[in-house]
Amino acid sequence: MHVHAHPDDESSKGAASTAMYVAQGVDVHVATCTGGERGSILNPKMDRPDILENITEIRRQEMERARDILGIRQDWLGFVDSGWPEGDPKPPLPEGCFALVPIEEAAAPLVRLIRHFRPHVLTTYDERGGYPHPDHIKCHEISVYAFEAAADPERYPELGEPWQALKLYYHHSFNKARIQAIHDAMIAHGLESPWEERLKDWKDEPEWEARVTTRVPCSDYFGVRDQALLAHATQIDPDGFWFAIPREIQADTWPTEDFELVTSFVDAPTPEDDLFAGITDPA
């Protein structure tokens, strides 16, 4: 089970490994915390009044298409997007948004899903949220909380029989080592890199990079990942940086999706190349 903050996160983080595991017969479930109602329209071709007026329903339809492409099951936790606060100082978050819901309340629908779906593996974001969007931080918090609470018969007894997921992972999608390697490969091929400006200000964090424990080879499914991304047409510009790097360069340079094993109740020595290492029957 992957826990994500918004529709499109399931396609931009770990989607190739998701598609690979689905192809292997694994039942993969995505829990989406919010409807992405306050997300900006990032594709210029979709930046129209009729799209903005119906953004909630359109983002649900996009999620349905991505879900079908990836071959996953998916549920909405039902919370309202907090939006990205801009300004200095930043404005207060909107009343009633996901980031402001008390953690015990916010985690409850996820506890219910975990107990119903009974996953072997749970993935979510690190404590930074992958990037510091308030919904991503909250997603991290409720995922860690629900991972523990779902296994405790004393907590949320009305939400089903307890279930202990065996492994908890954090995504490490945008570590500097990966971006630097892809950038260098683009330059070596005489191509313009979309990461040049970002890398100038990206500080080295060797301790952070060292947290990656698990690299899942899944480059054969980068195409499925890209199709799932394109399904989120309001969020993904097909002419933007997501698709500026040839897939062949990505596969040759960094053919894995990377994770950090945080908690394990099975014998799973790291480094690993499989989220199900140590689990005998992941299907």
PDB file of C-alpha atoms in Angstrom:
ATOM      1  CA  MET A   1       0.000   0.000   0.000  1.00  0.00           C
ATOM      2  CA  HIS A   2       1.266   3.459  -0.987  1.00  0.00           C
ATOM      3  CA  VAL A   3       0.005   6.474   0.938  1.00  0.00           C
ATOM      4  CA  HIS A   4       0.082   9.708  -1.062  1.00  0.00           C
ATOM      5  CA  ALA A   5      -1.013  13.271  -0.424  1.00  0.00           C
ATOM      6  CA  HIS A   6      -2.612  14.209  -3.767  1.00  0.00           C
ATOM      7  CA  PRO A   7      -3.753  12.634  -7.028  1.00  0.00           C
ATOM      8  CA  ASP A   8      -0.662  12.524  -9.304  1.00  0.00           C
ATOM      9  CA  ASP A   9       1.765  11.721  -6.446  1.00  0.00           C
ATOM     10  CA  GLU A  10       1.221   7.997  -7.057  1.00  0.00           C
ATOM     11  CA  SER A  11       2.444   8.526 -10.632  1.00  0.00           C
ATOM     12  CA  SER A  12       5.424  10.771  -9.871  1.00  0.00           C
ATOM     13  CA  LYS A  13       6.813   8.735  -6.961  1.00  0.00           C
ATOM     14  CA  GLY A  14       7.405   5.005  -7.226  1.00  0.00           C
ATOM     15  CA  ALA A  15       5.083   4.418 -10.177  1.00  0.00           C
ATOM     16  CA  ALA A  16       7.473   2.227 -12.191  1.00  0.00           C
ATOM     17  CA  SER A  17       8.046  -0.153  -9.284  1.00  0.00           C
ATOM     18  CA  THR A  18       4.287  -0.130  -8.669  1.00  0.00           C
ATOM     19  CA  ALA A  19       3.637  -1.174 -12.274  1.00  0.00           C
ATOM     20  CA  MET A  20       6.337  -3.851 -12.048  1.00  0.00           C
ATOM     21  CA  TYR A  21       4.855  -5.381  -8.921  1.00  0.00           C
ATOM     22  CA  VAL A  22       1.365  -5.320 -10.445  1.00  0.00           C
ATOM     23  CA  ALA A  23       2.743  -7.185 -13.479  1.00  0.00           C
ATOM     24  CA  GLN A  24       4.184  -9.763 -11.076  1.00  0.00           C
ATOM     25  CA  GLY A  25       0.742 -10.349  -9.568  1.00  0.00           C
ATOM     26  CA  VAL A  26       1.009  -8.172  -6.463  1.00  0.00           C
ATOM     27  CA  ASP A  27      -2.205  -6.458  -5.354  1.00  0.00           C
ATOM     28  CA  VAL A  28      -1.227  -2.788  -4.948  1.00  0.00           C
ATOM     29  CA  HIS A  29      -3.441  -0.255  -3.207  1.00  0.00           C
ATOM     30  CA  VAL A  30      -3.002   3.532  -3.173  1.00  0.00           C
ATOM     31  CA  ALA A  31      -4.529   5.670  -0.446  1.00  0.00           C
ATOM     32  CA  THR A  32      -4.895   9.290  -1.586  1.00  0.00           C
ATOM     33  CA  CYS A  33      -5.243  11.690   1.335  1.00  0.00           C
ATOM     34  CA  THR A  34      -6.818  14.663  -0.474  1.00  0.00           C
ATOM     35  CA  GLY A  35      -8.598  15.475  -3.702  1.00  0.00           C
ATOM     36  CA  GLY A  36      -5.960  17.943  -4.861  1.00  0.00           C
ATOM     37  CA  GLU A  37      -8.621  20.657  -4.975  1.00  0.00           C
ATOM     38  CA  ARG A  38      -6.163  23.507  -4.396  1.00  0.00           C
ATOM     39  CA  GLY A  39      -3.455  22.282  -6.723  1.00  0.00           C
ATOM     40  CA  SER A  40      -2.290  24.726  -9.379  1.00  0.00           C
ATOM     41  CA  ILE A  41      -2.932  23.946 -13.035  1.00  0.00           C
ATOM     42  CA  LEU A  42       0.605  23.299 -14.253  1.00  0.00           C
ATOM     43  CA  ASN A  43      -0.135  22.397 -17.866  1.00  0.00           C
ATOM     44  CA  PRO A  44      -0.639  25.599 -19.919  1.00  0.00           C
ATOM     45  CA  LYS A  45      -2.964  23.760 -22.308  1.00  0.00           C
ATOM     46  CA  MET A  46      -5.318  22.969 -19.401  1.00  0.00           C
ATOM     47  CA  ASP A  47      -5.214  26.436 -17.802  1.00  0.00           C
ATOM     48  CA  ARG A  48      -8.759  27.403 -18.787  1.00  0.00           C
ATOM     49  CA  PRO A  49     -11.742  28.739 -16.803  1.00  0.00           C
ATOM     50  CA  ASP A  50     -13.859  25.645 -17.483  1.00  0.00           C
ATOM     51  CA  ILE A  51     -11.116  23.406 -16.070  1.00  0.00           C
ATOM     52  CA  LEU A  52     -10.626  25.554 -12.980  1.00  0.00           C
ATOM     53  CA  GLU A  53     -14.351  25.631 -12.272  1.00  0.00           C
ATOM     54  CA  ASN A  54     -14.514  21.820 -12.276  1.00  0.00           C
ATOM     55  CA  ILE A  55     -11.054  21.036 -10.907  1.00  0.00           C
ATOM     56  CA  THR A  56     -12.258  18.672  -8.167  1.00  0.00           C
ATOM     57  CA  GLU A  57     -14.121  16.376 -10.541  1.00  0.00           C
ATOM     58  CA  ILE A  58     -11.450  16.619 -13.232  1.00  0.00           C
ATOM     59  CA  ARG A  59      -8.710  15.582 -10.823  1.00  0.00           C
ATOM     60  CA  ARG A  60     -10.803  12.599  -9.736  1.00  0.00           C
ATOM     61  CA  GLN A  61     -11.193  11.587 -13.395  1.00  0.00           C
ATOM     62  CA  GLU A  62      -7.448  11.945 -13.936  1.00  0.00           C
ATOM     63  CA  MET A  63      -6.834   9.693 -10.944  1.00  0.00           C
ATOM     64  CA  GLU A  64      -9.191   7.084 -12.372  1.00  0.00           C
ATOM     65  CA  ARG A  65      -7.219   7.017 -15.628  1.00  0.00           C
ATOM     66  CA  ALA A  66      -3.875   6.779 -13.832  1.00  0.00           C
ATOM     67  CA  ARG A  67      -5.250   4.046 -11.591  1.00  0.00           C
ATOM     68  CA  ASP A  68      -6.276   1.989 -14.622  1.00  0.00           C
ATOM     69  CA  ILE A  69      -2.899   2.496 -16.319  1.00  0.00           C
ATOM     70  CA  LEU A  70      -0.988   1.355 -13.222  1.00  0.00           C
ATOM     71  CA  GLY A  71      -3.392  -1.510 -12.501  1.00  0.00           C
ATOM     72  CA  ILE A  72      -3.885  -0.528  -8.878  1.00  0.00           C
ATOM     73  CA  ARG A  73      -6.740  -0.224  -6.437  1.00  0.00           C
ATOM     74  CA  GLN A  74      -7.221   3.249  -4.995  1.00  0.00           C
ATOM     75  CA  ASP A  75      -9.241   4.950  -2.272  1.00  0.00           C
ATOM     76  CA  TRP A  76      -9.690   8.561  -1.227  1.00  0.00           C
ATOM     77  CA  LEU A  77      -9.230   9.318   2.462  1.00  0.00           C
ATOM     78  CA  GLY A  78     -11.574  12.262   1.949  1.00  0.00           C
ATOM     79  CA  PHE A  79      -9.595  15.253   3.208  1.00  0.00           C
ATOM     80  CA  VAL A  80      -9.391  18.695   1.581  1.00  0.00           C
ATOM     81  CA  ASP A  81      -6.166  19.867  -0.057  1.00  0.00           C
ATOM     82  CA  SER A  82      -4.319  22.432   2.074  1.00  0.00           C
ATOM     83  CA  GLY A  83      -2.793  24.265  -0.871  1.00  0.00           C
ATOM     84  CA  TRP A  84       0.752  25.608  -1.114  1.00  0.00           C
ATOM     85  CA  PRO A  85       1.058  28.714   1.096  1.00  0.00           C
ATOM     86  CA  GLU A  86       2.955  31.515  -0.625  1.00  0.00           C
ATOM     87  CA  GLY A  87       4.292  34.762   0.782  1.00  0.00           C
ATOM     88  CA  ASP A  88       6.651  36.035   3.458  1.00  0.00           C
ATOM     89  CA  PRO A  89       5.372  35.474   6.009  1.00  0.00           C
ATOM     90  CA  LYS A  90       3.277  32.603   4.718  1.00  0.00           C
ATOM     91  CA  PRO A  91      -0.487  32.986   5.216  1.00  0.00           C
ATOM     92  CA  PRO A  92      -2.365  30.667   7.588  1.00  0.00           C
ATOM     93  CA  LEU A  93      -3.615  27.422   6.136  1.00  0.00           C
ATOM     94  CA  PRO A  94      -7.296  27.278   5.097  1.00  0.00           C
ATOM     95  CA  GLU A  95      -9.717  26.243   7.806  1.00  0.00           C
ATOM     96  CA  GLY A  96     -10.691  22.582   7.611  1.00  0.00           C
ATOM     97  CA  CYS A  97      -7.803  21.557   5.341  1.00  0.00           C
ATOM     98  CA  PHE A  98      -5.972  18.245   5.701  1.00  0.00           C
ATOM     99  CA  ALA A  99      -2.855  19.680   7.343  1.00  0.00           C
ATOM    100  CA  LEU A 100      -4.926  21.091  10.210  1.00  0.00           C
ATOM    101  CA  VAL A 101      -6.906  17.938  11.030  1.00  0.00           C
ATOM    102  CA  PRO A 102      -5.771  16.410  14.366  1.00  0.00           C
ATOM    103  CA  ILE A 103      -3.623  13.364  13.725  1.00  0.00           C
ATOM    104  CA  GLU A 104      -5.909  10.911  15.550  1.00  0.00           C
ATOM    105  CA  GLU A 105      -8.788  11.967  13.301  1.00  0.00           C
ATOM    106  CA  ALA A 106      -6.706  12.207  10.133  1.00  0.00           C
ATOM    107  CA  ALA A 107      -5.231   8.723  10.609  1.00  0.00           C
ATOM    108  CA  ALA A 108      -8.550   6.968  11.221  1.00  0.00           C
ATOM    109  CA  PRO A 109      -9.569   6.320   7.592  1.00  0.00           C
ATOM    110  CA  LEU A 110      -6.067   5.048   6.857  1.00  0.00           C
ATOM    111  CA  VAL A 111      -6.198   2.679   9.819  1.00  0.00           C
ATOM    112  CA  ARG A 112      -9.500   1.375   8.455  1.00  0.00           C
ATOM    113  CA  LEU A 113      -7.980   0.844   4.989  1.00  0.00           C
ATOM    114  CA  ILE A 114      -4.900  -0.911   6.358  1.00  0.00           C
ATOM    115  CA  ARG A 115      -7.039  -3.297   8.389  1.00  0.00           C
ATOM    116  CA  HIS A 116      -9.285  -3.990   5.414  1.00  0.00           C
ATOM    117  CA  PHE A 117      -6.592  -4.333   2.723  1.00  0.00           C
ATOM    118  CA  ARG A 118      -4.015  -5.976   5.030  1.00  0.00           C
ATOM    119  CA  PRO A 119      -0.839  -4.912   3.176  1.00  0.00           C
ATOM    120  CA  HIS A 120       2.514  -6.560   3.724  1.00  0.00           C
ATOM    121  CA  VAL A 121       4.343  -3.315   2.864  1.00  0.00           C
ATOM    122  CA  LEU A 122       3.439   0.328   3.446  1.00  0.00           C
ATOM    123  CA  THR A 123       5.238   3.208   1.714  1.00  0.00           C
ATOM    124  CA  THR A 124       4.974   6.927   2.383  1.00  0.00           C
ATOM    125  CA  TYR A 125       7.078  10.109   2.446  1.00  0.00           C
ATOM    126  CA  ASP A 126       9.980  10.925   4.740  1.00  0.00           C
ATOM    127  CA  GLU A 127       9.618  13.434   7.566  1.00  0.00           C
ATOM    128  CA  ARG A 128      10.286  16.279   5.118  1.00  0.00           C
ATOM    129  CA  GLY A 129       7.367  15.147   3.003  1.00  0.00           C
ATOM    130  CA  GLY A 130       9.668  14.623   0.037  1.00  0.00           C
ATOM    131  CA  TYR A 131       9.258  18.371  -0.289  1.00  0.00           C
ATOM    132  CA  PRO A 132       7.747  20.601   2.384  1.00  0.00           C
ATOM    133  CA  HIS A 133       4.143  20.821   1.198  1.00  0.00           C
ATOM    134  CA  PRO A 134       1.934  20.784   4.318  1.00  0.00           C
ATOM    135  CA  ASP A 135      -0.113  17.884   2.933  1.00  0.00           C
ATOM    136  CA  HIS A 136       3.026  15.834   2.315  1.00  0.00           C
ATOM    137  CA  ILE A 137       4.197  16.416   5.874  1.00  0.00           C
ATOM    138  CA  LYS A 138       0.769  15.418   7.182  1.00  0.00           C
ATOM    139  CA  CYS A 139       0.757  12.354   4.927  1.00  0.00           C
ATOM    140  CA  HIS A 140       4.037  11.257   6.499  1.00  0.00           C
ATOM    141  CA  GLU A 141       2.673  11.808   9.986  1.00  0.00           C
ATOM    142  CA  ILE A 142      -0.555   9.869   9.548  1.00  0.00           C
ATOM    143  CA  SER A 143       1.191   7.032   7.689  1.00  0.00           C
ATOM    144  CA  VAL A 144       3.682   6.415  10.491  1.00  0.00           C
ATOM    145  CA  TYR A 145       0.919   6.784  13.074  1.00  0.00           C
ATOM    146  CA  ALA A 146      -1.474   4.433  11.237  1.00  0.00           C
ATOM    147  CA  PHE A 147       1.258   1.836  10.585  1.00  0.00           C
ATOM    148  CA  GLU A 148       1.535   1.421  14.368  1.00  0.00           C
ATOM    149  CA  ALA A 149      -2.097   2.036  15.315  1.00  0.00           C
ATOM    150  CA  ALA A 150      -3.530  -0.469  12.829  1.00  0.00           C
ATOM    151  CA  ALA A 151      -1.676  -3.257  14.634  1.00  0.00           C
ATOM    152  CA  ASP A 152      -2.854  -2.249  18.115  1.00  0.00           C
ATOM    153  CA  PRO A 153      -6.133  -3.869  19.233  1.00  0.00           C
ATOM    154  CA  GLU A 154      -6.584  -1.155  21.851  1.00  0.00           C
ATOM    155  CA  ARG A 155      -6.700   1.642  19.254  1.00  0.00           C
ATOM    156  CA  TYR A 156      -9.626   2.244  16.924  1.00  0.00           C
ATOM    157  CA  PRO A 157     -11.344  -1.048  17.859  1.00  0.00           C
ATOM    158  CA  GLU A 158     -14.382  -0.018  15.793  1.00  0.00           C
ATOM    159  CA  LEU A 159     -12.322   0.096  12.564  1.00  0.00           C
ATOM    160  CA  GLY A 160     -11.707  -3.619  12.087  1.00  0.00           C
ATOM    161  CA  GLU A 161      -9.421  -6.399  13.201  1.00  0.00           C
ATOM    162  CA  PRO A 162      -5.823  -5.350  13.905  1.00  0.00           C
ATOM    163  CA  TRP A 163      -3.250  -5.818  11.156  1.00  0.00           C
ATOM    164  CA  GLN A 164       0.525  -5.520  11.343  1.00  0.00           C
ATOM    165  CA  ALA A 165       2.095  -4.505   8.051  1.00  0.00           C
ATOM    166  CA  LEU A 166       5.546  -6.085   7.919  1.00  0.00           C
ATOM    167  CA  LYS A 167       7.623  -3.270   6.422  1.00  0.00           C
ATOM    168  CA  LEU A 168       7.478   0.526   6.307  1.00  0.00           C
ATOM    169  CA  TYR A 169       9.386   2.488   3.654  1.00  0.00           C
ATOM    170  CA  TYR A 170       9.961   6.125   2.778  1.00  0.00           C
ATOM    171  CA  HIS A 171      10.247   7.230  -0.855  1.00  0.00           C
ATOM    172  CA  HIS A 172      13.541   8.842  -1.869  1.00  0.00           C
ATOM    173  CA  SER A 173      12.573  10.007  -5.336  1.00  0.00           C
ATOM    174  CA  PHE A 174      14.536  13.222  -5.674  1.00  0.00           C
ATOM    175  CA  ASN A 175      17.891  12.595  -4.059  1.00  0.00           C
ATOM    176  CA  LYS A 176      20.744  14.698  -5.400  1.00  0.00           C
ATOM    177  CA  ALA A 177      22.910  11.764  -6.464  1.00  0.00           C
ATOM    178  CA  ARG A 178      20.235  10.610  -8.911  1.00  0.00           C
ATOM    179  CA  ILE A 179      19.565  14.065 -10.310  1.00  0.00           C
ATOM    180  CA  GLN A 180      23.301  14.778 -10.659  1.00  0.00           C
ATOM    181  CA  ALA A 181      23.901  11.495 -12.498  1.00  0.00           C
ATOM    182  CA  ILE A 182      21.071  12.172 -14.941  1.00  0.00           C
ATOM    183  CA  HIS A 183      22.243  15.747 -15.453  1.00  0.00           C
ATOM    184  CA  ASP A 184      25.786  14.549 -16.177  1.00  0.00           C
ATOM    185  CA  ALA A 185      24.493  11.984 -18.652  1.00  0.00           C
ATOM    186  CA  MET A 186      22.493  14.632 -20.506  1.00  0.00           C
ATOM    187  CA  ILE A 187      25.573  16.852 -20.793  1.00  0.00           C
ATOM    188  CA  ALA A 188      27.701  13.897 -21.940  1.00  0.00           C
ATOM    189  CA  HIS A 189      25.172  13.287 -24.736  1.00  0.00           C
ATOM    190  CA  GLY A 190      25.328  16.931 -25.777  1.00  0.00           C
ATOM    191  CA  LEU A 191      21.805  17.638 -24.535  1.00  0.00           C
ATOM    192  CA  GLU A 192      20.470  20.475 -22.419  1.00  0.00           C
ATOM    193  CA  SER A 193      19.703  19.397 -18.871  1.00  0.00           C
ATOM    194  CA  PRO A 194      16.548  20.686 -17.124  1.00  0.00           C
ATOM    195  CA  TRP A 195      18.328  20.285 -13.772  1.00  0.00           C
ATOM    196  CA  GLU A 196      21.242  22.670 -14.309  1.00  0.00           C
ATOM    197  CA  GLU A 197      19.844  25.628 -12.357  1.00  0.00           C
ATOM    198  CA  ARG A 198      18.414  23.476  -9.571  1.00  0.00           C
ATOM    199  CA  LEU A 199      21.729  21.715  -9.015  1.00  0.00           C
ATOM    200  CA  LYS A 200      23.570  25.000  -8.548  1.00  0.00           C
ATOM    201  CA  ASP A 201      21.701  25.598  -5.281  1.00  0.00           C
ATOM    202  CA  TRP A 202      21.321  21.958  -4.165  1.00  0.00           C
ATOM    203  CA  LYS A 203      23.475  21.421  -1.093  1.00  0.00           C
ATOM    204  CA  ASP A 204      25.258  18.126  -0.582  1.00  0.00           C
ATOM    205  CA  GLU A 205      23.712  15.996   2.181  1.00  0.00           C
ATOM    206  CA  PRO A 206      25.710  12.759   2.346  1.00  0.00           C
ATOM    207  CA  GLU A 207      23.907  11.654   5.512  1.00  0.00           C
ATOM    208  CA  TRP A 208      20.568  12.030   3.763  1.00  0.00           C
ATOM    209  CA  GLU A 209      21.724  10.151   0.661  1.00  0.00           C
ATOM    210  CA  ALA A 210      23.027   7.354   2.891  1.00  0.00           C
ATOM    211  CA  ARG A 211      19.514   6.718   4.193  1.00  0.00           C
ATOM    212  CA  VAL A 212      18.558   4.926   0.955  1.00  0.00           C
ATOM    213  CA  THR A 213      18.491   1.192   1.706  1.00  0.00           C
ATOM    214  CA  THR A 214      16.516  -0.229  -1.186  1.00  0.00           C
ATOM    215  CA  ARG A 215      16.942   0.279  -4.929  1.00  0.00           C
ATOM    216  CA  VAL A 216      14.275  -1.470  -6.987  1.00  0.00           C
ATOM    217  CA  PRO A 217      15.253  -2.130 -10.646  1.00  0.00           C
ATOM    218  CA  CYS A 218      12.179  -1.155 -12.643  1.00  0.00           C
ATOM    219  CA  SER A 219      13.326   0.682 -15.779  1.00  0.00           C
ATOM    220  CA  ASP A 220      11.278  -1.654 -17.994  1.00  0.00           C
ATOM    221  CA  TYR A 221       8.229   0.100 -16.530  1.00  0.00           C
ATOM    222  CA  PHE A 222       9.323   3.706 -16.973  1.00  0.00           C
ATOM    223  CA  GLY A 223       6.967   3.892 -19.953  1.00  0.00           C
ATOM    224  CA  VAL A 224       3.989   2.858 -17.818  1.00  0.00           C
ATOM    225  CA  ARG A 225       5.039   5.454 -15.255  1.00  0.00           C
ATOM    226  CA  ASP A 226       5.098   8.132 -17.952  1.00  0.00           C
ATOM    227  CA  GLN A 227       1.649   7.198 -19.222  1.00  0.00           C
ATOM    228  CA  ALA A 228       0.266   7.378 -15.682  1.00  0.00           C
ATOM    229  CA  LEU A 229       1.857  10.807 -15.268  1.00  0.00           C
ATOM    230  CA  LEU A 230       0.320  12.042 -18.516  1.00  0.00           C
ATOM    231  CA  ALA A 231      -3.098  10.978 -17.257  1.00  0.00           C
ATOM    232  CA  HIS A 232      -2.842  13.845 -14.760  1.00  0.00           C
ATOM    233  CA  ALA A 233      -3.194  16.390 -17.538  1.00  0.00           C
ATOM    234  CA  THR A 234      -3.851  19.387 -15.268  1.00  0.00           C
ATOM    235  CA  GLN A 235      -0.649  18.735 -13.330  1.00  0.00           C
ATOM    236  CA  ILE A 236       1.801  17.457 -15.924  1.00  0.00           C
ATOM    237  CA  ASP A 237       2.954  19.476 -18.924  1.00  0.00           C
ATOM    238  CA  PRO A 238       3.921  16.958 -21.640  1.00  0.00           C
ATOM    239  CA  ASP A 239       6.393  19.537 -22.919  1.00  0.00           C
ATOM    240  CA  GLY A 240       7.838  20.226 -19.469  1.00  0.00           C
ATOM    241  CA  PHE A 241      10.800  18.968 -17.474  1.00  0.00           C
ATOM    242  CA  TRP A 242       9.204  15.628 -16.566  1.00  0.00           C
ATOM    243  CA  PHE A 243       9.719  14.491 -20.150  1.00  0.00           C
ATOM    244  CA  ALA A 244      12.832  16.471 -21.087  1.00  0.00           C
ATOM    245  CA  ILE A 245      15.146  13.532 -20.414  1.00  0.00           C
ATOM    246  CA  PRO A 246      15.062  10.631 -22.889  1.00  0.00           C
ATOM    247  CA  ARG A 247      13.841   7.449 -21.284  1.00  0.00           C
ATOM    248  CA  GLU A 248      16.896   5.579 -22.549  1.00  0.00           C
ATOM    249  CA  ILE A 249      19.190   7.932 -20.633  1.00  0.00           C
ATOM    250  CA  GLN A 250      17.113   7.504 -17.503  1.00  0.00           C
ATOM    251  CA  ALA A 251      17.224   3.710 -17.805  1.00  0.00           C
ATOM    252  CA  ASP A 252      20.964   3.596 -18.467  1.00  0.00           C
ATOM    253  CA  THR A 253      21.858   6.112 -15.769  1.00  0.00           C
ATOM    254  CA  TRP A 254      19.501   5.311 -12.902  1.00  0.00           C
ATOM    255  CA  PRO A 255      17.339   2.236 -13.581  1.00  0.00           C
ATOM    256  CA  THR A 256      15.930   2.023 -10.042  1.00  0.00           C
ATOM    257  CA  GLU A 257      13.401   3.674  -7.774  1.00  0.00           C
ATOM    258  CA  ASP A 258      14.814   4.229  -4.317  1.00  0.00           C
ATOM    259  CA  PHE A 259      13.414   3.780  -0.838  1.00  0.00           C
ATOM    260  CA  GLU A 260      14.432   3.819   2.803  1.00  0.00           C
ATOM    261  CA  LEU A 261      13.483   0.833   4.950  1.00  0.00           C
ATOM    262  CA  VAL A 262      12.342   2.384   8.226  1.00  0.00           C
ATOM    263  CA  THR A 263      10.709  -0.511  10.080  1.00  0.00           C
ATOM    264  CA  SER A 264      10.759  -4.234   9.392  1.00  0.00           C
ATOM    265  CA  PHE A 265       9.254  -7.205  11.205  1.00  0.00           C
ATOM    266  CA  VAL A 266      10.958  -9.706   8.889  1.00  0.00           C
ATOM    267  CA  ASP A 267      14.578 -10.663   8.284  1.00  0.00           C
ATOM    268  CA  ALA A 268      15.493  -8.231   5.514  1.00  0.00           C
ATOM    269  CA  PRO A 269      19.188  -7.298   5.490  1.00  0.00           C
ATOM    270  CA  THR A 270      19.991  -4.097   3.642  1.00  0.00           C
ATOM    271  CA  PRO A 271      20.868  -3.050   1.027  1.00  0.00           C
ATOM    272  CA  GLU A 272      17.900  -4.569  -0.809  1.00  0.00           C
ATOM    273  CA  ASP A 273      16.566  -4.584  -4.347  1.00  0.00           C
ATOM    274  CA  ASP A 274      12.998  -5.626  -3.518  1.00  0.00           C
ATOM    275  CA  LEU A 275      10.353  -4.078  -1.238  1.00  0.00           C
ATOM    276  CA  PHE A 276       9.178  -7.612  -0.466  1.00  0.00           C
ATOM    277  CA  ALA A 277      12.586  -8.979   0.542  1.00  0.00           C
ATOM    278  CA  GLY A 278      12.105 -11.284   3.508  1.00  0.00           C
ATOM    279  CA  ILE A 279       8.362 -11.678   2.858  1.00  0.00           C
ATOM    280  CA  THR A 280       7.484 -15.126   1.574  1.00  0.00           C
ATOM    281  CA  ASP A 281       4.128 -14.424  -0.125  1.00  0.00           C
ATOM    282  CA  PRO A 282       3.672 -10.824  -1.312  1.00  0.00           C
ATOM    283  CA  ALA A 283       0.897 -11.558  -3.846  1.00  0.00           C
TER     284      ALA A 283
END
